[in-house]
Each structure stands twice: as structure tokens, then as C-alpha cells.
Amino acid sequence: MSAETMRIALVGAEDFQAHAMFEALREGGYATSQILPLSGALGALEISLSEDETAEVLLPLSRAHLEEAKVVALFTPDQKARVEVFGWAAEGDTLLMDLAPVAGEGMPLVDPLVHSEEGRPPSGFRLPDPGALYLSRLLSHLPVPVERAVVVQALLPASRFGEQGVRELFAQATSLMNFSPLPTAVLGRQTAFNCWPADTLEAAEGFSSDLRALTGLEELPVAYTAVQCGSFHCTALSVLFRAGSPERTAAALKQALAADGAFEAWEGKTWPSPVDMAGKERPVALVAPLDRETLRVWLVYDNAKAGRGALAARLLLGKAAT
């Protein structure tokens, strides 16, 4: 497939990751006319007005519009829309990419870093949780097996609520500086300069199952918890696990990660923050012994540049991990 022959439909184009995929495709050479932004629900034309009074027009989600595309990127979690899209795609010669943060209805899970390196998209798939993807890549470089459980604490950005969440976080920060009332319609409470547990069973199960599938370690114990934080786009994972001697294992991982083009090199003298990773297309992963038995990994990535949408665009553009 090539940018000259493919037309791509984004189902649920109002989604933050759909915006990220749209921008990545345009940067990769796609014309705007090759990308069809479709609504995430069955029904009429949708117009979304942003705070700066610009309008975003989404085409109605219909079979006719999907038939114009060779590739369908599915972002919507709306079940009625998903059932219809799966049916329409199955009847035609369409590559369906499931990028929604929900179960993939039996679609095979694909490691986009591996397929990007091979330069070809598969026949149909869903993409994993990006954090699980990058952590599985790191664990693949371990010189010895993981002992016991992998413990993951995720710091989640406002962009998990979409572009509206990012805008509200900015408005909250501005309001706090000006001693003005805080907008909380999207985030629900004061996220700026604040954090709290944001655990959900679905997110924990999704992350854990994706990590096990990608590593091939189906019995790997995974303890996943999440914290909502004041980051705009970037996700951070603090990971603890045991794997042989922490010092020797950390040294081996550092060497392997430095040679792995899927990761960004980090030259800073301190741990990178989410702010440091803004705008970078690859994650940073640093490893250090925590104690005599435990390794700590600090993994940070920009959800706009290295999340599901950007990874899907990389697949279609045939861009390798490097």
C-alpha cells in the first residue's frame, strides 16, 4: 500500500488519537482529501465547535463513505457503530484497524513496532495499549526471565479525555494563576497541579493482557494501577520487577535500549518528566537498580506523537521504528 493509492476513513474522528493519526499521515505525505473524517456514531452530520470558534466537520458514518476507503481506522467505542463497521468491512476489500481502547472482538493483536520494521501492514488487527507495547519491547531485551510480578504505576495525561480534556487542563492552569473559577466539565475536578487514583478494571485488564500477549508470557503476574495527573499529552510508567542481579541486568538493558531504535536516547542527568517528552516521536526508557533485588524502569512517551494514532500512521507509511 502507498500514499498514492490508499484512502483512509477515520471512524470517530473526534477522538484525540484520530487527530494524532490525521496529523501523522499529513506529515507523512497524505493529502487531506485522502483522509475521510467520519462520526463515531451512526447518524447525521456532526459539527464540533472548538473554543477558538473554528469548526470541525465530520462526515456521517455510513456504508457509502466507508466504501470510498481502502483502510478503516476505528476509534469509536460506540457499540452500535462498531458492529456496523465490522460488518461493512468484512463484506468489502477493506483493511480494518481497531484503535479504540476497548476489547477488539477477536481481532488479532499486532505489535506495530515489528510490523513497521517489516514495512507492511497485516490484513486486519487491533493495536495494543502503547504503554504495554513499549514495556514489552523493553522486557524482550532482558538477559534473564522476569521473577515474580511486574508492578506498573501509570501516570495518565489529560488527553485520555480527548482534546477537550487538554484544553480544559490549560484553562484550569490559567484560572488558578488568575484566581478565577475552575472549569471542570470534562475532567470532573481540578487536574491542574493535582493527582488522584484513576484505576479501572477494564484498563488494568487491557494493559495486563496486552503485555502478556506481546511478551508471550501468558502466566506473567502483572499489577497495574493508574494515577490521573496534570500532564497534557504524555504518559509515564513507573515499573518494578525482579530479573537476576539488578546491577548486571540494568547494565545489559541500558546497552540494549541504546541500540534499539524504538526508543529515544536520553542525555539528561535527571529522570525525564512528561514535559521533557512533549513532541518526541519515540519513548524514553531508563533503568536503574532500586535495591538488591529490584529493578526500576521509568518509561515516558508523548500520547500524541507515540500513541495508537501515530503508531497506526507509521504502519501505513511503512516507517520503521528507527
mmCIF file of C-alpha atoms in Angstrom:
data_model
loop_
_atom_site.group_PDB
_atom_site.id
_atom_site.type_symbol
_atom_site.label_atom_id
_atom_site.label_comp_id
_atom_site.label_asym_id
_atom_site.label_seq_id
_atom_site.Cartn_x
_atom_site.Cartn_y
_atom_site.Cartn_z
ATOM 1 C CA MET A 1 0.000 0.000 0.000
ATOM 2 C CA SER A 2 1.128 3.548 -0.650
ATOM 3 C CA ALA A 3 0.066 7.106 -0.037
ATOM 4 C CA GLU A 4 -0.814 7.390 -3.735
ATOM 5 C CA THR A 5 -3.370 4.559 -3.750
ATOM 6 C CA MET A 6 -4.919 4.407 -0.260
ATOM 7 C CA ARG A 7 -7.804 6.411 1.063
ATOM 8 C CA ILE A 8 -8.311 6.188 4.815
ATOM 9 C CA ALA A 9 -11.509 6.569 6.846
ATOM 10 C CA LEU A 10 -11.190 7.652 10.465
ATOM 11 C CA VAL A 11 -14.302 6.388 12.279
ATOM 12 C CA GLY A 12 -14.680 8.533 15.370
ATOM 13 C CA ALA A 13 -12.530 11.346 14.006
ATOM 14 C CA GLU A 14 -13.374 13.494 17.034
ATOM 15 C CA ASP A 15 -11.152 11.199 19.134
ATOM 16 C CA PHE A 16 -7.785 12.558 20.269
ATOM 17 C CA GLN A 17 -5.897 9.615 18.742
ATOM 18 C CA ALA A 18 -7.725 10.140 15.443
ATOM 19 C CA HIS A 19 -6.401 13.708 15.422
ATOM 20 C CA ALA A 20 -2.913 12.343 16.095
ATOM 21 C CA MET A 21 -3.203 9.863 13.226
ATOM 22 C CA PHE A 22 -4.519 12.574 10.899
ATOM 23 C CA GLU A 23 -1.539 14.827 11.621
ATOM 24 C CA ALA A 24 0.973 11.981 11.308
ATOM 25 C CA LEU A 25 -0.461 10.950 7.938
ATOM 26 C CA ARG A 26 -0.328 14.517 6.640
ATOM 27 C CA GLU A 27 3.273 14.860 7.809
ATOM 28 C CA GLY A 28 4.000 11.570 6.032
ATOM 29 C CA GLY A 29 2.728 12.792 2.654
ATOM 30 C CA TYR A 30 -1.016 12.186 2.645
ATOM 31 C CA ALA A 31 -3.258 14.865 1.195
ATOM 32 C CA THR A 32 -6.229 15.952 3.280
ATOM 33 C CA SER A 33 -8.522 14.683 0.515
ATOM 34 C CA GLN A 34 -7.234 11.124 1.099
ATOM 35 C CA ILE A 35 -8.443 11.120 4.722
ATOM 36 C CA LEU A 36 -12.168 10.817 5.469
ATOM 37 C CA PRO A 37 -13.118 12.072 8.973
ATOM 38 C CA LEU A 38 -16.276 10.170 9.967
ATOM 39 C CA SER A 39 -18.512 10.459 13.012
ATOM 40 C CA GLY A 40 -18.146 7.906 15.780
ATOM 41 C CA ALA A 41 -21.874 7.205 15.928
ATOM 42 C CA LEU A 42 -24.464 6.220 13.349
ATOM 43 C CA GLY A 43 -26.494 9.264 12.411
ATOM 44 C CA ALA A 44 -26.398 12.709 10.889
ATOM 45 C CA LEU A 45 -23.602 15.133 10.114
ATOM 46 C CA GLU A 46 -21.709 16.331 13.178
ATOM 47 C CA ILE A 47 -20.137 19.751 13.637
ATOM 48 C CA SER A 48 -17.857 20.301 16.601
ATOM 49 C CA LEU A 49 -17.125 23.934 17.540
ATOM 50 C CA SER A 50 -13.841 24.482 19.354
ATOM 51 C CA GLU A 51 -13.053 27.230 21.836
ATOM 52 C CA ASP A 52 -11.365 29.346 19.166
ATOM 53 C CA GLU A 53 -14.631 29.245 17.132
ATOM 54 C CA THR A 54 -13.220 27.104 14.340
ATOM 55 C CA ALA A 55 -15.448 24.296 13.115
ATOM 56 C CA GLU A 56 -14.605 20.641 12.684
ATOM 57 C CA VAL A 57 -16.980 18.893 10.279
ATOM 58 C CA LEU A 58 -17.312 15.113 10.470
ATOM 59 C CA LEU A 59 -18.968 13.170 7.684
ATOM 60 C CA PRO A 60 -21.892 10.878 8.601
ATOM 61 C CA LEU A 61 -20.886 7.312 9.426
ATOM 62 C CA SER A 62 -22.350 5.351 6.532
ATOM 63 C CA ARG A 63 -21.518 2.369 4.377
ATOM 64 C CA ALA A 64 -21.193 4.598 1.328
ATOM 65 C CA HIS A 65 -18.424 6.635 2.922
ATOM 66 C CA LEU A 66 -16.594 3.552 4.184
ATOM 67 C CA GLU A 67 -16.652 2.034 0.691
ATOM 68 C CA GLU A 68 -14.625 5.019 -0.533
ATOM 69 C CA ALA A 69 -11.708 3.948 1.677
ATOM 70 C CA LYS A 70 -9.196 1.118 1.419
ATOM 71 C CA VAL A 71 -8.344 1.423 5.120
ATOM 72 C CA VAL A 72 -10.695 1.993 8.060
ATOM 73 C CA ALA A 73 -9.219 3.161 11.363
ATOM 74 C CA LEU A 74 -11.807 2.528 14.083
ATOM 75 C CA PHE A 75 -11.556 4.821 17.109
ATOM 76 C CA THR A 76 -15.110 4.874 18.412
ATOM 77 C CA PRO A 77 -16.185 2.798 21.442
ATOM 78 C CA ASP A 78 -19.849 3.129 20.394
ATOM 79 C CA GLN A 79 -21.044 -0.488 20.184
ATOM 80 C CA LYS A 80 -23.741 0.027 17.541
ATOM 81 C CA ALA A 81 -21.318 1.815 15.266
ATOM 82 C CA ARG A 82 -18.629 -0.829 15.827
ATOM 83 C CA VAL A 83 -20.975 -3.687 14.889
ATOM 84 C CA GLU A 84 -21.952 -1.946 11.645
ATOM 85 C CA VAL A 85 -18.358 -1.075 10.749
ATOM 86 C CA PHE A 86 -17.163 -4.643 11.374
ATOM 87 C CA GLY A 87 -19.937 -5.930 9.124
ATOM 88 C CA TRP A 88 -19.276 -3.458 6.313
ATOM 89 C CA ALA A 89 -15.528 -4.052 6.417
ATOM 90 C CA ALA A 90 -15.966 -7.835 6.301
ATOM 91 C CA GLU A 91 -18.039 -7.580 3.119
ATOM 92 C CA GLY A 92 -15.531 -5.456 1.222
ATOM 93 C CA ASP A 93 -11.817 -5.396 0.421
ATOM 94 C CA THR A 94 -11.038 -3.199 3.406
ATOM 95 C CA LEU A 95 -8.191 -3.200 5.904
ATOM 96 C CA LEU A 96 -9.728 -2.621 9.353
ATOM 97 C CA MET A 97 -7.524 -1.225 12.116
ATOM 98 C CA ASP A 98 -9.147 -1.247 15.566
ATOM 99 C CA LEU A 99 -7.621 1.607 17.566
ATOM 100 C CA ALA A 100 -10.303 2.037 20.211
ATOM 101 C CA PRO A 101 -9.315 1.451 23.859
ATOM 102 C CA VAL A 102 -11.809 -1.431 24.142
ATOM 103 C CA ALA A 103 -11.724 -5.168 23.501
ATOM 104 C CA GLY A 104 -11.060 -5.972 19.859
ATOM 105 C CA GLU A 105 -13.840 -8.522 19.306
ATOM 106 C CA GLY A 106 -11.445 -11.337 18.495
ATOM 107 C CA MET A 107 -9.224 -9.343 16.135
ATOM 108 C CA PRO A 108 -5.545 -10.344 16.344
ATOM 109 C CA LEU A 109 -3.240 -8.145 18.388
ATOM 110 C CA VAL A 110 -0.317 -6.754 16.383
ATOM 111 C CA ASP A 111 2.993 -5.319 17.546
ATOM 112 C CA PRO A 112 3.224 -2.199 15.344
ATOM 113 C CA LEU A 113 6.941 -1.767 16.010
ATOM 114 C CA VAL A 114 7.697 -5.181 14.492
ATOM 115 C CA HIS A 115 5.358 -4.712 11.527
ATOM 116 C CA SER A 116 6.669 -1.181 10.930
ATOM 117 C CA GLU A 117 10.152 -2.627 10.633
ATOM 118 C CA GLU A 118 8.858 -5.179 8.129
ATOM 119 C CA GLY A 119 7.305 -2.339 6.122
ATOM 120 C CA ARG A 120 3.873 -3.889 5.647
ATOM 121 C CA PRO A 121 0.542 -3.760 7.499
ATOM 122 C CA PRO A 122 -1.244 -7.028 8.290
ATOM 123 C CA SER A 123 -4.644 -7.949 6.864
ATOM 124 C CA GLY A 124 -6.620 -6.758 9.906
ATOM 125 C CA PHE A 125 -5.800 -6.174 13.551
ATOM 126 C CA ARG A 126 -6.107 -4.148 16.717
ATOM 127 C CA LEU A 127 -3.276 -2.180 18.293
ATOM 128 C CA PRO A 128 -2.195 -2.716 21.913
ATOM 129 C CA ASP A 129 -2.024 -0.257 24.763
ATOM 130 C CA PRO A 130 1.075 1.848 23.887
ATOM 131 C CA GLY A 131 2.487 1.582 27.413
ATOM 132 C CA ALA A 132 2.198 -2.218 27.313
ATOM 133 C CA LEU A 133 3.775 -2.174 23.856
ATOM 134 C CA TYR A 134 6.851 -0.183 24.892
ATOM 135 C CA LEU A 135 7.266 -2.117 28.137
ATOM 136 C CA SER A 136 7.070 -5.442 26.273
ATOM 137 C CA ARG A 137 9.794 -4.207 23.931
ATOM 138 C CA LEU A 138 11.985 -3.403 26.913
ATOM 139 C CA LEU A 139 11.314 -6.754 28.581
ATOM 140 C CA SER A 140 12.295 -8.537 25.350
ATOM 141 C CA HIS A 141 15.866 -7.333 25.967
ATOM 142 C CA LEU A 142 16.121 -8.934 29.412
ATOM 143 C CA PRO A 143 19.068 -11.350 29.649
ATOM 144 C CA VAL A 144 17.159 -13.469 32.219
ATOM 145 C CA PRO A 145 13.442 -14.179 32.798
ATOM 146 C CA VAL A 146 11.276 -11.961 34.977
ATOM 147 C CA GLU A 147 10.917 -13.282 38.528
ATOM 148 C CA ARG A 148 7.508 -12.925 40.178
ATOM 149 C CA ALA A 149 5.300 -9.962 39.209
ATOM 150 C CA VAL A 150 5.715 -6.834 37.122
ATOM 151 C CA VAL A 151 4.343 -3.857 39.075
ATOM 152 C CA VAL A 152 3.228 -0.884 36.973
ATOM 153 C CA GLN A 153 2.120 2.555 38.168
ATOM 154 C CA ALA A 154 0.814 4.679 35.272
ATOM 155 C CA LEU A 155 0.576 8.474 35.344
ATOM 156 C CA LEU A 156 -2.185 9.371 32.902
ATOM 157 C CA PRO A 157 -2.459 12.628 30.914
ATOM 158 C CA ALA A 158 -5.497 14.836 30.359
ATOM 159 C CA SER A 159 -5.542 13.736 26.707
ATOM 160 C CA ARG A 160 -7.204 10.461 27.756
ATOM 161 C CA PHE A 161 -10.334 12.635 27.902
ATOM 162 C CA GLY A 162 -9.657 13.850 24.354
ATOM 163 C CA GLU A 163 -8.727 17.249 23.025
ATOM 164 C CA GLN A 164 -11.378 18.767 25.294
ATOM 165 C CA GLY A 165 -9.502 17.441 28.317
ATOM 166 C CA VAL A 166 -6.278 19.047 27.147
ATOM 167 C CA ARG A 167 -7.987 22.383 26.625
ATOM 168 C CA GLU A 168 -9.690 22.244 29.998
ATOM 169 C CA LEU A 169 -6.410 21.437 31.749
ATOM 170 C CA PHE A 170 -4.860 24.511 30.133
ATOM 171 C CA ALA A 171 -7.872 26.588 31.173
ATOM 172 C CA GLN A 172 -7.615 25.244 34.724
ATOM 173 C CA ALA A 173 -3.941 26.194 34.999
ATOM 174 C CA THR A 174 -4.709 29.677 33.684
ATOM 175 C CA SER A 175 -7.648 30.061 36.067
ATOM 176 C CA LEU A 176 -5.585 29.022 39.076
ATOM 177 C CA MET A 177 -2.926 31.593 38.220
ATOM 178 C CA ASN A 178 -5.604 34.277 37.895
ATOM 179 C CA PHE A 179 -7.609 33.161 40.978
ATOM 180 C CA SER A 180 -10.623 32.537 38.737
ATOM 181 C CA PRO A 181 -13.275 29.772 38.965
ATOM 182 C CA LEU A 182 -12.050 26.442 37.558
ATOM 183 C CA PRO A 183 -13.751 24.740 34.594
ATOM 184 C CA THR A 184 -14.374 21.048 35.402
ATOM 185 C CA ALA A 185 -16.953 19.989 32.798
ATOM 186 C CA VAL A 186 -14.587 17.488 31.111
ATOM 187 C CA LEU A 187 -12.057 16.453 33.753
ATOM 188 C CA GLY A 188 -14.552 16.446 36.595
ATOM 189 C CA ARG A 189 -12.305 18.117 39.150
ATOM 190 C CA GLN A 190 -9.107 20.148 39.476
ATOM 191 C CA THR A 191 -6.497 18.244 37.492
ATOM 192 C CA ALA A 192 -4.029 21.136 37.148
ATOM 193 C CA PHE A 193 -1.305 20.745 39.815
ATOM 194 C CA ASN A 194 -3.140 17.771 41.277
ATOM 195 C CA CYS A 195 -3.406 13.968 41.027
ATOM 196 C CA TRP A 196 -5.509 11.082 42.334
ATOM 197 C CA PRO A 197 -6.061 7.337 41.707
ATOM 198 C CA ALA A 198 -7.713 6.641 38.370
ATOM 199 C CA ASP A 199 -7.943 2.866 38.433
ATOM 200 C CA THR A 200 -10.460 0.996 36.324
ATOM 201 C CA LEU A 201 -10.781 -2.768 35.994
ATOM 202 C CA GLU A 202 -11.044 -2.546 32.187
ATOM 203 C CA ALA A 203 -7.819 -0.514 31.878
ATOM 204 C CA ALA A 204 -5.904 -2.836 34.206
ATOM 205 C CA GLU A 205 -7.092 -5.965 32.401
ATOM 206 C CA GLY A 206 -6.401 -4.446 28.987
ATOM 207 C CA PHE A 207 -2.861 -3.400 29.873
ATOM 208 C CA SER A 208 -2.052 -6.718 31.546
ATOM 209 C CA SER A 209 -3.466 -8.906 28.766
ATOM 210 C CA ASP A 210 -1.684 -6.878 26.075
ATOM 211 C CA LEU A 211 1.625 -7.090 27.954
ATOM 212 C CA ARG A 212 1.302 -10.855 28.354
ATOM 213 C CA ALA A 213 0.355 -11.354 24.708
ATOM 214 C CA LEU A 214 3.199 -9.197 23.387
ATOM 215 C CA THR A 215 5.839 -10.828 25.593
ATOM 216 C CA GLY A 216 4.472 -14.330 25.065
ATOM 217 C CA LEU A 217 4.446 -14.767 28.867
ATOM 218 C CA GLU A 218 0.818 -15.778 29.336
ATOM 219 C CA GLU A 219 1.278 -16.535 33.054
ATOM 220 C CA LEU A 220 3.175 -13.343 33.882
ATOM 221 C CA PRO A 221 1.698 -11.710 37.016
ATOM 222 C CA VAL A 222 1.031 -8.012 36.369
ATOM 223 C CA ALA A 223 -0.110 -5.473 38.978
ATOM 224 C CA TYR A 224 -1.315 -2.306 37.212
ATOM 225 C CA THR A 225 -2.581 0.857 38.887
ATOM 226 C CA ALA A 226 -3.067 4.354 37.487
ATOM 227 C CA VAL A 227 -2.961 7.943 38.715
ATOM 228 C CA GLN A 228 -4.586 10.894 36.953
ATOM 229 C CA CYS A 229 -2.013 13.673 36.803
ATOM 230 C CA GLY A 230 -1.613 17.167 35.383
ATOM 231 C CA SER A 231 0.244 16.166 32.212
ATOM 232 C CA PHE A 232 -1.276 17.392 28.949
ATOM 233 C CA HIS A 233 -0.255 14.656 26.471
ATOM 234 C CA CYS A 234 2.479 12.493 27.975
ATOM 235 C CA THR A 235 2.084 9.205 29.830
ATOM 236 C CA ALA A 236 4.660 7.956 32.339
ATOM 237 C CA LEU A 237 5.068 4.421 33.677
ATOM 238 C CA SER A 238 6.966 3.568 36.835
ATOM 239 C CA VAL A 239 7.712 -0.162 36.659
ATOM 240 C CA LEU A 240 9.239 -2.510 39.251
ATOM 241 C CA PHE A 241 10.285 -6.124 38.706
ATOM 242 C CA ARG A 242 12.925 -8.699 39.601
ATOM 243 C CA ALA A 243 15.188 -10.308 36.984
ATOM 244 C CA GLY A 244 18.501 -11.657 38.239
ATOM 245 C CA SER A 245 21.140 -9.293 39.608
ATOM 246 C CA PRO A 246 19.697 -5.746 39.376
ATOM 247 C CA GLU A 247 23.053 -4.126 38.595
ATOM 248 C CA ARG A 248 24.041 -6.610 35.856
ATOM 249 C CA THR A 249 20.531 -6.679 34.392
ATOM 250 C CA ALA A 250 20.303 -2.873 34.404
ATOM 251 C CA ALA A 251 23.640 -2.606 32.598
ATOM 252 C CA ALA A 252 22.537 -5.125 29.950
ATOM 253 C CA LEU A 253 19.213 -3.326 29.448
ATOM 254 C CA LYS A 254 20.866 0.084 29.111
ATOM 255 C CA GLN A 255 23.125 -1.253 26.371
ATOM 256 C CA ALA A 256 20.234 -2.932 24.547
ATOM 257 C CA LEU A 257 17.967 0.120 24.758
ATOM 258 C CA ALA A 258 20.713 2.389 23.434
ATOM 259 C CA ALA A 259 20.874 0.221 20.304
ATOM 260 C CA ASP A 260 17.095 -0.137 19.915
ATOM 261 C CA GLY A 261 15.758 2.480 17.523
ATOM 262 C CA ALA A 262 12.269 2.210 19.015
ATOM 263 C CA PHE A 263 13.464 4.298 21.974
ATOM 264 C CA GLU A 264 14.674 7.885 22.217
ATOM 265 C CA ALA A 265 18.151 8.468 23.631
ATOM 266 C CA TRP A 266 18.132 10.468 26.861
ATOM 267 C CA GLU A 267 21.193 12.552 27.657
ATOM 268 C CA GLY A 268 19.783 14.352 30.697
ATOM 269 C CA LYS A 269 21.287 13.953 34.162
ATOM 270 C CA THR A 270 17.876 13.575 35.821
ATOM 271 C CA TRP A 271 14.863 11.361 35.134
ATOM 272 C CA PRO A 272 12.859 12.746 32.177
ATOM 273 C CA SER A 273 9.487 14.246 33.050
ATOM 274 C CA PRO A 274 6.385 14.185 30.848
ATOM 275 C CA VAL A 275 7.163 17.797 29.906
ATOM 276 C CA ASP A 276 10.581 16.721 28.596
ATOM 277 C CA MET A 277 8.985 14.207 26.228
ATOM 278 C CA ALA A 278 6.430 16.540 24.631
ATOM 279 C CA GLY A 279 6.689 16.434 20.832
ATOM 280 C CA LYS A 280 9.006 13.391 20.663
ATOM 281 C CA GLU A 281 8.017 10.518 18.366
ATOM 282 C CA ARG A 282 9.607 7.781 20.482
ATOM 283 C CA PRO A 283 9.514 6.911 24.180
ATOM 284 C CA VAL A 284 12.345 7.194 26.671
ATOM 285 C CA ALA A 285 13.028 4.245 28.985
ATOM 286 C CA LEU A 286 15.586 4.457 31.800
ATOM 287 C CA VAL A 287 16.575 1.560 34.034
ATOM 288 C CA ALA A 288 18.229 1.581 37.465
ATOM 289 C CA PRO A 289 18.520 -0.807 40.428
ATOM 290 C CA LEU A 290 16.050 0.060 43.194
ATOM 291 C CA ASP A 291 17.538 -2.278 45.792
ATOM 292 C CA ARG A 292 19.451 -5.553 45.917
ATOM 293 C CA GLU A 293 16.580 -7.452 44.312
ATOM 294 C CA THR A 294 14.515 -4.978 42.301
ATOM 295 C CA LEU A 295 14.856 -3.051 39.051
ATOM 296 C CA ARG A 296 13.069 0.221 38.401
ATOM 297 C CA VAL A 297 12.056 1.346 34.895
ATOM 298 C CA TRP A 298 10.873 4.882 34.156
ATOM 299 C CA LEU A 299 9.154 4.917 30.753
ATOM 300 C CA VAL A 300 7.685 8.139 29.316
ATOM 301 C CA TYR A 301 6.049 8.805 25.953
ATOM 302 C CA ASP A 302 4.010 11.502 24.214
ATOM 303 C CA ASN A 303 0.481 10.199 23.707
ATOM 304 C CA ALA A 304 0.051 12.453 20.665
ATOM 305 C CA LYS A 305 3.289 11.503 18.895
ATOM 306 C CA ALA A 306 3.784 7.912 20.090
ATOM 307 C CA GLY A 307 0.264 6.719 20.953
ATOM 308 C CA ARG A 308 -2.095 4.484 18.976
ATOM 309 C CA GLY A 309 -2.844 7.048 16.271
ATOM 310 C CA ALA A 310 0.788 7.816 15.485
ATOM 311 C CA LEU A 311 1.697 4.112 15.564
ATOM 312 C CA ALA A 312 -1.107 3.304 13.111
ATOM 313 C CA ALA A 313 0.088 6.030 10.763
ATOM 314 C CA ARG A 314 3.623 4.669 10.968
ATOM 315 C CA LEU A 315 2.353 1.254 9.937
ATOM 316 C CA LEU A 316 0.579 2.612 6.860
ATOM 317 C CA LEU A 317 3.520 4.796 5.905
ATOM 318 C CA GLY A 318 5.930 1.841 6.253
ATOM 319 C CA LYS A 319 8.116 3.759 8.688
ATOM 320 C CA ALA A 320 10.484 1.627 10.739
ATOM 321 C CA ALA A 321 10.848 2.020 14.484
ATOM 322 C CA THR A 322 14.094 3.886 13.939
#
